[in-house]
Amino acid sequence: MTANAILVSSGNWPPEPWAEAARAVDPKRPVFVWPDVPDPAAIGYVMAWRPAPESLIGLPNLKLILSLGAGVEGIVLRDDLPDVPVVRIVSDDLTARMTEWVVLQVLLHHRQQLAYGRQQRDHEWRELRQPAASDVRVGIMGMGVLGQAAARVLGGLGFRIAGWSRTPKDLPDIDCHAGDEALDAFLSQTDILVCLLPLTHATRGILSMALFEKLARNGPLGGPVVINAGRGGLQVEADIVTAIERGVIAGASLDVFESEPLDPASPLWRLDDVVITPHVAAFSDPAELVGQILDQIAAYEAGRPLRNLVNRAAGY
Ligand SMILES: NC(=O)c1ccc[n+]([C@@H]2O[C@H](COP(=O)([O-])OP(=O)(O)OC[C@H]3O[C@@H](n4cnc5c(N)ncnc54)[C@H](OP(=O)(O)O)[C@@H]3O)[C@@H](O)[C@H]2O)c1
């Protein structure tokens, strides 16, 4: 018997939309939903989002793990990961959604919308000094699919763009920095920091007070701004609170949190210059993405190369 069945193990995401979409695209292929696995030996593929740890073990014929999201920390940051390739989602739809969120947050801080919102509440008509986009330096940590897409649109709006990645890049109109040794120089020229890093052993907790203190203090916004849509584990929330209270950063926009949902008692909620969204910057749409996932399975079965392979050693 060929092990060609799919197991959907989707953590806190409802599994049925993924299972139904997969059955609709490939009606001949059996699709099971964790924990209902009548025959573990039949499973060749797992469609996974923060999968239950037990759901990836005891599958003797597992060939491929397909992440339902762009971030794979819920799959690869475990010691007992089966020794099979892991592929992730890259999609124009997801990328466009993230670009919208990042551009919205950058413009909101740049155009002082939080201050105008407070003025509106107080019926106060007062013009605030507005710098040009070309005077504002946006530094993007994580120049992968999402970081580069946001950089293109923000650059088109006139912002000065720098990027920081693990390996060197040469991108038009972007001041590219790479590696730990280049981080301080990148930060020292950044007014608005956008974080689109993956969560790995190397990046966990990187958005800390030590980093905030290295951001540019001579920019036109009255202090640096931090925007994170990568993962909550990248940020030290207690440091964000202290940094805002002490004026080390002037504002923040956060879509992701150390623990989700964000605790109603978190002090982040009450900070005027912090924007909170509930992990909605981008969205994995089953109808949009299942075709790509089944194409990857078809490629694997035909011996063709896989796309968007995760580098398990690097963790993303
Ligand atoms: N909030 C949401 O709704 C949402 C939705 C989707 C994704 N995300 C998050 O966004 C992240 C990025 O997605 P993506 O598709 O753009 O990923 P990607 O294409 O893999 O890009 C990751 C970028 O981070 C860089 N990087 C990784 N480790 C680094 C390190 N130690 N030092 C410096 N740079 C490092 C990589 O450098 P190289 O270019 O040198 O490899 C790359 O530029 C995902 O991992 C996920 O956590 C969030």
Coordinates of C-alpha atoms and ligand atoms in Angstrom, one line a residue:
M1 CA 0.0 0.0 0.0
T2 CA 1.3 3.5 -0.8
A3 CA 1.3 5.9 2.1
N4 CA -0.3 8.8 0.3
A5 CA -2.8 10.1 2.9
I6 CA -2.7 13.5 4.4
L7 CA -3.0 14.3 8.1
V8 CA -4.2 17.8 9.1
S9 CA -2.7 18.8 12.5
S10 CA -3.5 22.5 12.8
G11 CA -3.1 23.4 16.5
N12 CA -5.5 26.2 17.4
W13 CA -6.7 26.7 13.8
P14 CA -9.9 24.8 12.8
P15 CA -8.7 21.8 10.8
E16 CA -11.9 21.2 8.8
P17 CA -11.5 24.1 6.3
W18 CA -8.1 22.7 5.4
A19 CA -9.3 19.1 5.2
E20 CA -12.3 20.0 3.1
A21 CA -10.3 22.2 0.7
A22 CA -7.7 19.4 0.3
R23 CA -10.5 16.8 -0.4
A24 CA -12.1 19.2 -3.0
V25 CA -8.8 19.6 -4.9
D26 CA -7.8 15.9 -4.7
P27 CA -10.9 13.8 -4.1
K28 CA -8.9 10.5 -4.5
R29 CA -6.4 11.2 -1.7
P30 CA -7.5 10.3 1.9
V31 CA -7.4 13.2 4.3
F32 CA -7.5 12.6 8.1
V33 CA -7.8 15.2 10.9
W34 CA -5.7 14.8 14.0
P35 CA -6.3 13.0 16.4
D36 CA -8.4 10.7 14.2
V37 CA -5.7 8.6 12.6
P38 CA -7.1 5.1 11.9
D39 CA -4.0 3.9 10.1
P40 CA -0.7 5.7 11.0
A41 CA 1.1 3.8 8.3
A42 CA -1.1 5.3 5.6
I43 CA 0.0 8.9 6.4
G44 CA 2.6 10.2 3.9
Y45 CA 2.1 14.0 4.5
V46 CA 1.2 16.2 7.4
M47 CA -0.4 19.6 6.8
A48 CA 0.7 21.4 10.0
W49 CA 0.3 24.6 12.0
R50 CA 1.6 24.4 15.6
P51 CA 0.9 20.7 15.5
A52 CA 0.3 18.7 18.6
P53 CA 3.7 17.2 19.4
E54 CA 2.3 13.6 19.4
S55 CA 0.8 14.1 15.9
L56 CA 4.2 14.1 14.2
I57 CA 5.5 11.0 15.8
G58 CA 4.6 7.3 15.2
L59 CA 4.1 7.9 11.4
P60 CA 6.4 5.3 9.9
N61 CA 5.9 6.4 6.3
L62 CA 5.9 10.2 6.8
K63 CA 7.6 11.8 3.8
L64 CA 6.9 15.5 4.0
I65 CA 5.6 18.2 6.4
L66 CA 3.8 21.1 4.8
S67 CA 3.4 24.2 7.0
L68 CA 0.1 26.0 6.7
G69 CA 1.8 29.3 7.6
A70 CA 4.8 31.3 6.6
G71 CA 6.4 30.9 10.1
V72 CA 7.5 27.4 11.0
E73 CA 8.8 27.7 14.6
G74 CA 5.8 25.6 15.8
I75 CA 7.2 22.7 13.6
V76 CA 11.0 23.1 13.6
L77 CA 11.7 24.2 17.2
R78 CA 11.4 20.7 18.6
D79 CA 14.0 18.1 19.3
D80 CA 11.9 15.1 18.0
L81 CA 11.1 16.5 14.6
P82 CA 11.0 13.5 12.1
D83 CA 13.8 13.6 9.6
V84 CA 11.8 14.6 6.6
P85 CA 11.7 17.8 4.5
V86 CA 9.6 20.7 5.7
V87 CA 8.1 23.2 3.3
R88 CA 6.2 26.4 4.1
I89 CA 3.7 28.7 2.5
V90 CA 4.7 31.6 0.3
S91 CA 1.8 33.3 -1.3
D92 CA 1.0 36.6 -3.0
D93 CA -2.2 36.9 -1.0
L94 CA -0.6 36.5 2.4
T95 CA 2.3 38.8 1.3
A96 CA -0.1 41.5 0.1
R97 CA -2.0 41.3 3.4
M98 CA 1.2 41.7 5.4
T99 CA 2.4 44.6 3.3
E100 CA -1.0 46.4 3.9
W101 CA -0.5 46.0 7.7
V102 CA 3.1 47.1 7.8
V103 CA 2.4 50.2 5.5
L104 CA -0.6 51.1 7.6
Q105 CA 1.4 51.0 10.8
V106 CA 4.3 52.9 9.4
L107 CA 2.0 55.6 8.1
L108 CA 0.0 55.8 11.3
H109 CA 3.2 56.6 13.3
H110 CA 4.7 58.8 10.5
R111 CA 1.5 60.8 10.1
Q112 CA 1.0 61.1 13.9
Q113 CA -2.5 59.5 13.7
L114 CA -2.4 58.5 17.4
A115 CA -1.9 62.1 18.4
Y116 CA -4.6 63.3 16.0
G117 CA -6.9 60.7 17.4
R118 CA -6.4 62.1 20.9
Q119 CA -6.9 65.6 19.6
Q120 CA -10.1 64.6 17.9
R121 CA -11.4 63.1 21.1
D122 CA -10.6 66.4 22.9
H123 CA -12.1 68.5 20.0
E124 CA -8.7 70.1 19.6
W125 CA -7.7 71.6 16.2
R126 CA -3.9 71.8 16.2
E127 CA -1.5 71.1 13.4
L128 CA 1.6 69.0 14.2
R129 CA 4.9 69.4 12.4
Q130 CA 5.0 66.8 9.7
P131 CA 8.3 65.5 8.4
A132 CA 8.6 64.3 4.8
A133 CA 8.8 60.5 4.2
S134 CA 12.2 61.1 2.6
D135 CA 13.4 62.3 6.0
V136 CA 12.3 59.1 7.8
R137 CA 14.5 56.0 7.9
V138 CA 12.6 52.7 8.0
G139 CA 14.8 49.7 8.9
I140 CA 13.4 46.3 8.2
M141 CA 14.7 43.3 10.2
G142 CA 14.1 40.2 8.1
M143 CA 14.4 40.9 4.4
G144 CA 12.8 37.7 3.2
V145 CA 9.6 37.4 1.2
L146 CA 7.5 39.7 3.5
G147 CA 10.3 42.2 4.4
Q148 CA 11.2 42.7 0.8
A149 CA 7.6 43.2 -0.3
A150 CA 7.0 45.8 2.5
A151 CA 10.3 47.5 1.5
R152 CA 9.2 47.9 -2.1
V153 CA 5.9 49.7 -1.2
L154 CA 7.4 51.8 1.6
G155 CA 10.3 52.8 -0.7
G156 CA 7.7 53.8 -3.3
L157 CA 6.1 56.1 -0.8
G158 CA 9.5 57.9 -0.4
F159 CA 10.8 56.4 2.9
R160 CA 14.5 55.7 3.2
I161 CA 14.8 51.9 3.5
A162 CA 17.4 49.8 5.1
G163 CA 17.2 46.1 5.6
W164 CA 18.9 43.5 7.9
S165 CA 19.1 39.8 7.1
R166 CA 21.2 36.8 8.1
T167 CA 23.0 36.5 4.7
P168 CA 24.2 39.4 2.5
K169 CA 21.8 40.9 -0.1
D170 CA 22.1 43.4 -2.9
L171 CA 18.7 45.0 -3.5
P172 CA 18.0 48.2 -5.5
D173 CA 17.4 51.4 -3.4
I174 CA 17.8 49.5 -0.1
D175 CA 20.7 49.9 2.3
C176 CA 21.4 46.2 3.0
H177 CA 23.0 45.0 6.2
A178 CA 23.7 41.4 7.1
G179 CA 24.7 39.4 10.2
D180 CA 25.1 40.2 13.9
E181 CA 28.1 42.3 13.3
A182 CA 26.1 44.7 11.1
L183 CA 23.1 45.0 13.5
D184 CA 24.3 48.0 15.5
A185 CA 25.1 50.1 12.4
F186 CA 21.7 49.3 11.0
L187 CA 19.9 50.2 14.2
S188 CA 21.8 53.5 14.7
Q189 CA 20.3 54.7 11.4
T190 CA 16.7 53.5 12.0
D191 CA 13.7 55.8 13.0
I192 CA 11.0 53.2 12.4
L193 CA 12.0 49.6 13.0
V194 CA 9.8 47.0 11.3
C195 CA 10.4 43.4 12.4
L196 CA 9.5 40.6 10.0
L197 CA 12.0 38.0 11.4
P198 CA 11.2 34.4 11.9
L199 CA 11.3 33.1 15.5
T200 CA 14.4 30.9 15.8
H201 CA 17.0 30.2 18.5
A202 CA 19.0 33.1 17.2
T203 CA 16.2 35.7 17.1
R204 CA 14.2 34.9 20.3
G205 CA 13.9 38.0 22.5
I206 CA 15.9 40.2 20.1
L207 CA 13.4 43.1 20.5
S208 CA 14.7 44.0 23.9
M209 CA 15.8 47.2 25.8
A210 CA 19.4 46.6 24.7
L211 CA 18.3 46.8 21.1
F212 CA 15.8 49.7 21.5
E213 CA 18.6 51.8 23.1
K214 CA 20.6 51.4 19.9
L215 CA 17.9 52.9 17.6
A216 CA 18.5 56.4 16.1
R217 CA 17.7 59.2 18.5
N218 CA 18.2 62.0 15.9
G219 CA 15.2 61.2 13.7
P220 CA 12.3 63.5 12.9
L221 CA 9.6 61.6 14.8
G222 CA 10.5 62.5 18.4
G223 CA 11.9 59.1 19.1
P224 CA 12.1 55.7 17.4
V225 CA 9.1 53.5 16.7
V226 CA 9.0 49.7 16.8
I227 CA 6.7 47.6 14.6
N228 CA 6.6 43.8 15.1
A229 CA 4.5 41.4 13.0
G230 CA 7.1 38.6 13.1
R231 CA 6.4 36.6 16.2
G232 CA 5.7 37.4 19.8
G233 CA 8.7 35.4 21.0
L234 CA 10.9 38.0 19.2
Q235 CA 9.9 40.7 21.7
V236 CA 10.4 41.2 25.4
E237 CA 7.1 42.8 26.4
A238 CA 8.3 44.1 29.8
D239 CA 11.1 46.0 27.9
I240 CA 8.6 47.5 25.5
V241 CA 6.5 48.8 28.3
T242 CA 9.6 50.3 30.1
A243 CA 11.0 51.7 26.8
I244 CA 7.8 53.5 26.1
E245 CA 7.5 54.8 29.7
R246 CA 11.1 56.1 29.7
G247 CA 10.9 57.5 26.2
V248 CA 13.5 55.1 24.8
I249 CA 10.9 54.5 22.0
A250 CA 8.1 56.8 21.1
G251 CA 5.6 54.2 19.9
A252 CA 5.0 50.7 18.9
S253 CA 2.7 48.6 16.8
L254 CA 2.4 44.9 17.8
D255 CA 0.5 42.2 16.0
V256 CA 2.1 39.3 17.9
F257 CA 2.7 38.6 21.5
E258 CA 4.8 36.4 23.8
S259 CA 1.5 34.6 24.8
E260 CA -1.6 34.8 22.7
P261 CA -4.3 36.0 23.2
L262 CA -2.6 38.9 25.0
D263 CA -3.5 38.9 28.7
P264 CA -6.2 41.5 29.5
A265 CA -4.0 42.5 32.4
S266 CA -1.0 43.3 30.2
P267 CA 0.3 46.8 30.7
L268 CA 0.6 47.1 27.0
W269 CA -3.1 47.7 26.6
R270 CA -3.1 51.0 28.5
L271 CA -0.2 52.6 26.6
D272 CA -1.5 55.4 24.4
D273 CA 1.3 55.1 21.8
V274 CA 1.1 51.4 21.4
V275 CA -1.2 49.9 18.7
I276 CA -2.3 46.3 19.3
T277 CA -3.8 44.0 16.7
P278 CA -4.7 40.3 17.5
H279 CA -2.3 38.4 15.2
V280 CA -4.2 39.4 12.1
A281 CA -1.5 41.2 10.0
A282 CA -1.7 38.4 7.5
F283 CA -3.9 35.3 7.2
S284 CA -3.5 31.8 5.7
D285 CA -6.6 31.3 3.6
P286 CA -7.3 27.5 3.1
A287 CA -9.1 28.1 -0.2
E288 CA -6.1 30.2 -1.5
L289 CA -3.3 28.0 -0.2
V290 CA -4.4 24.3 -0.5
G291 CA -3.7 24.2 -4.2
Q292 CA -0.1 25.2 -3.6
I293 CA 0.2 22.5 -0.8
L294 CA -1.2 19.7 -3.1
D295 CA 1.1 20.9 -5.9
Q296 CA 4.1 20.4 -3.5
I297 CA 2.9 16.8 -2.8
A298 CA 2.5 16.2 -6.5
A299 CA 6.0 17.5 -7.1
Y300 CA 7.4 15.3 -4.4
E301 CA 5.6 12.2 -5.8
A302 CA 6.9 13.0 -9.3
G303 CA 10.4 13.5 -8.1
R304 CA 10.4 17.2 -8.9
P305 CA 12.1 19.7 -6.6
L306 CA 10.2 21.1 -3.7
R307 CA 9.7 24.9 -3.4
N308 CA 10.0 27.0 -0.2
L309 CA 12.0 24.4 1.6
V310 CA 12.7 25.2 5.3
N311 CA 16.4 25.3 6.3
R312 CA 16.1 23.1 9.4
A313 CA 19.5 24.0 10.7
A314 CA 18.8 27.8 10.5
G315 CA 15.2 27.2 11.8
Y316 CA 13.3 29.0 9.1
Ligands
LIG1 N1 1.7 38.3 12.0 C1 1.3 37.5 11.0 O1 0.2 37.4 10.7 C2 2.4 36.8 10.2 C3 2.0 36.2 9.0 C4 3.0 35.5 8.3 C5 4.3 35.5 8.7 N2 4.6 36.1 9.9 C6 6.0 36.0 10.4 O2 6.9 36.6 9.4 C7 8.1 35.9 9.4 C8 8.8 36.2 8.1 O3 8.2 35.6 7.0 P1 8.9 35.5 5.5 O4 8.0 34.7 4.6 O5 9.3 36.9 5.1 O6 10.2 34.6 5.9 P2 11.5 34.5 5.1 O7 11.3 34.7 3.6 O8 12.1 33.2 5.5 O9 12.5 35.7 5.6 C9 13.1 35.7 6.9 C10 14.1 36.8 6.9 O10 14.6 36.9 8.2 C11 16.1 36.8 8.1 N3 16.7 36.2 9.3 C12 16.4 35.0 9.8 N4 17.2 34.8 10.9 C13 18.0 35.9 11.0 C14 19.0 36.2 11.9 N5 19.4 35.4 12.9 N6 19.6 37.4 11.7 C15 19.2 38.3 10.8 N7 18.2 38.0 9.9 C16 17.6 36.8 10.0 C17 16.3 36.0 6.9 O11 17.7 36.3 6.4 P3 18.2 35.6 5.0 O12 17.5 36.5 3.9 O13 19.6 35.9 5.0 O14 17.8 34.2 5.0 C18 15.2 36.5 5.9 O15 15.7 37.8 5.3 C19 7.6 34.4 9.5 O16 8.6 33.6 10.0 C20 6.5 34.6 10.5 O17 7.0 34.4 11.8 C21 3.7 36.7 10.6

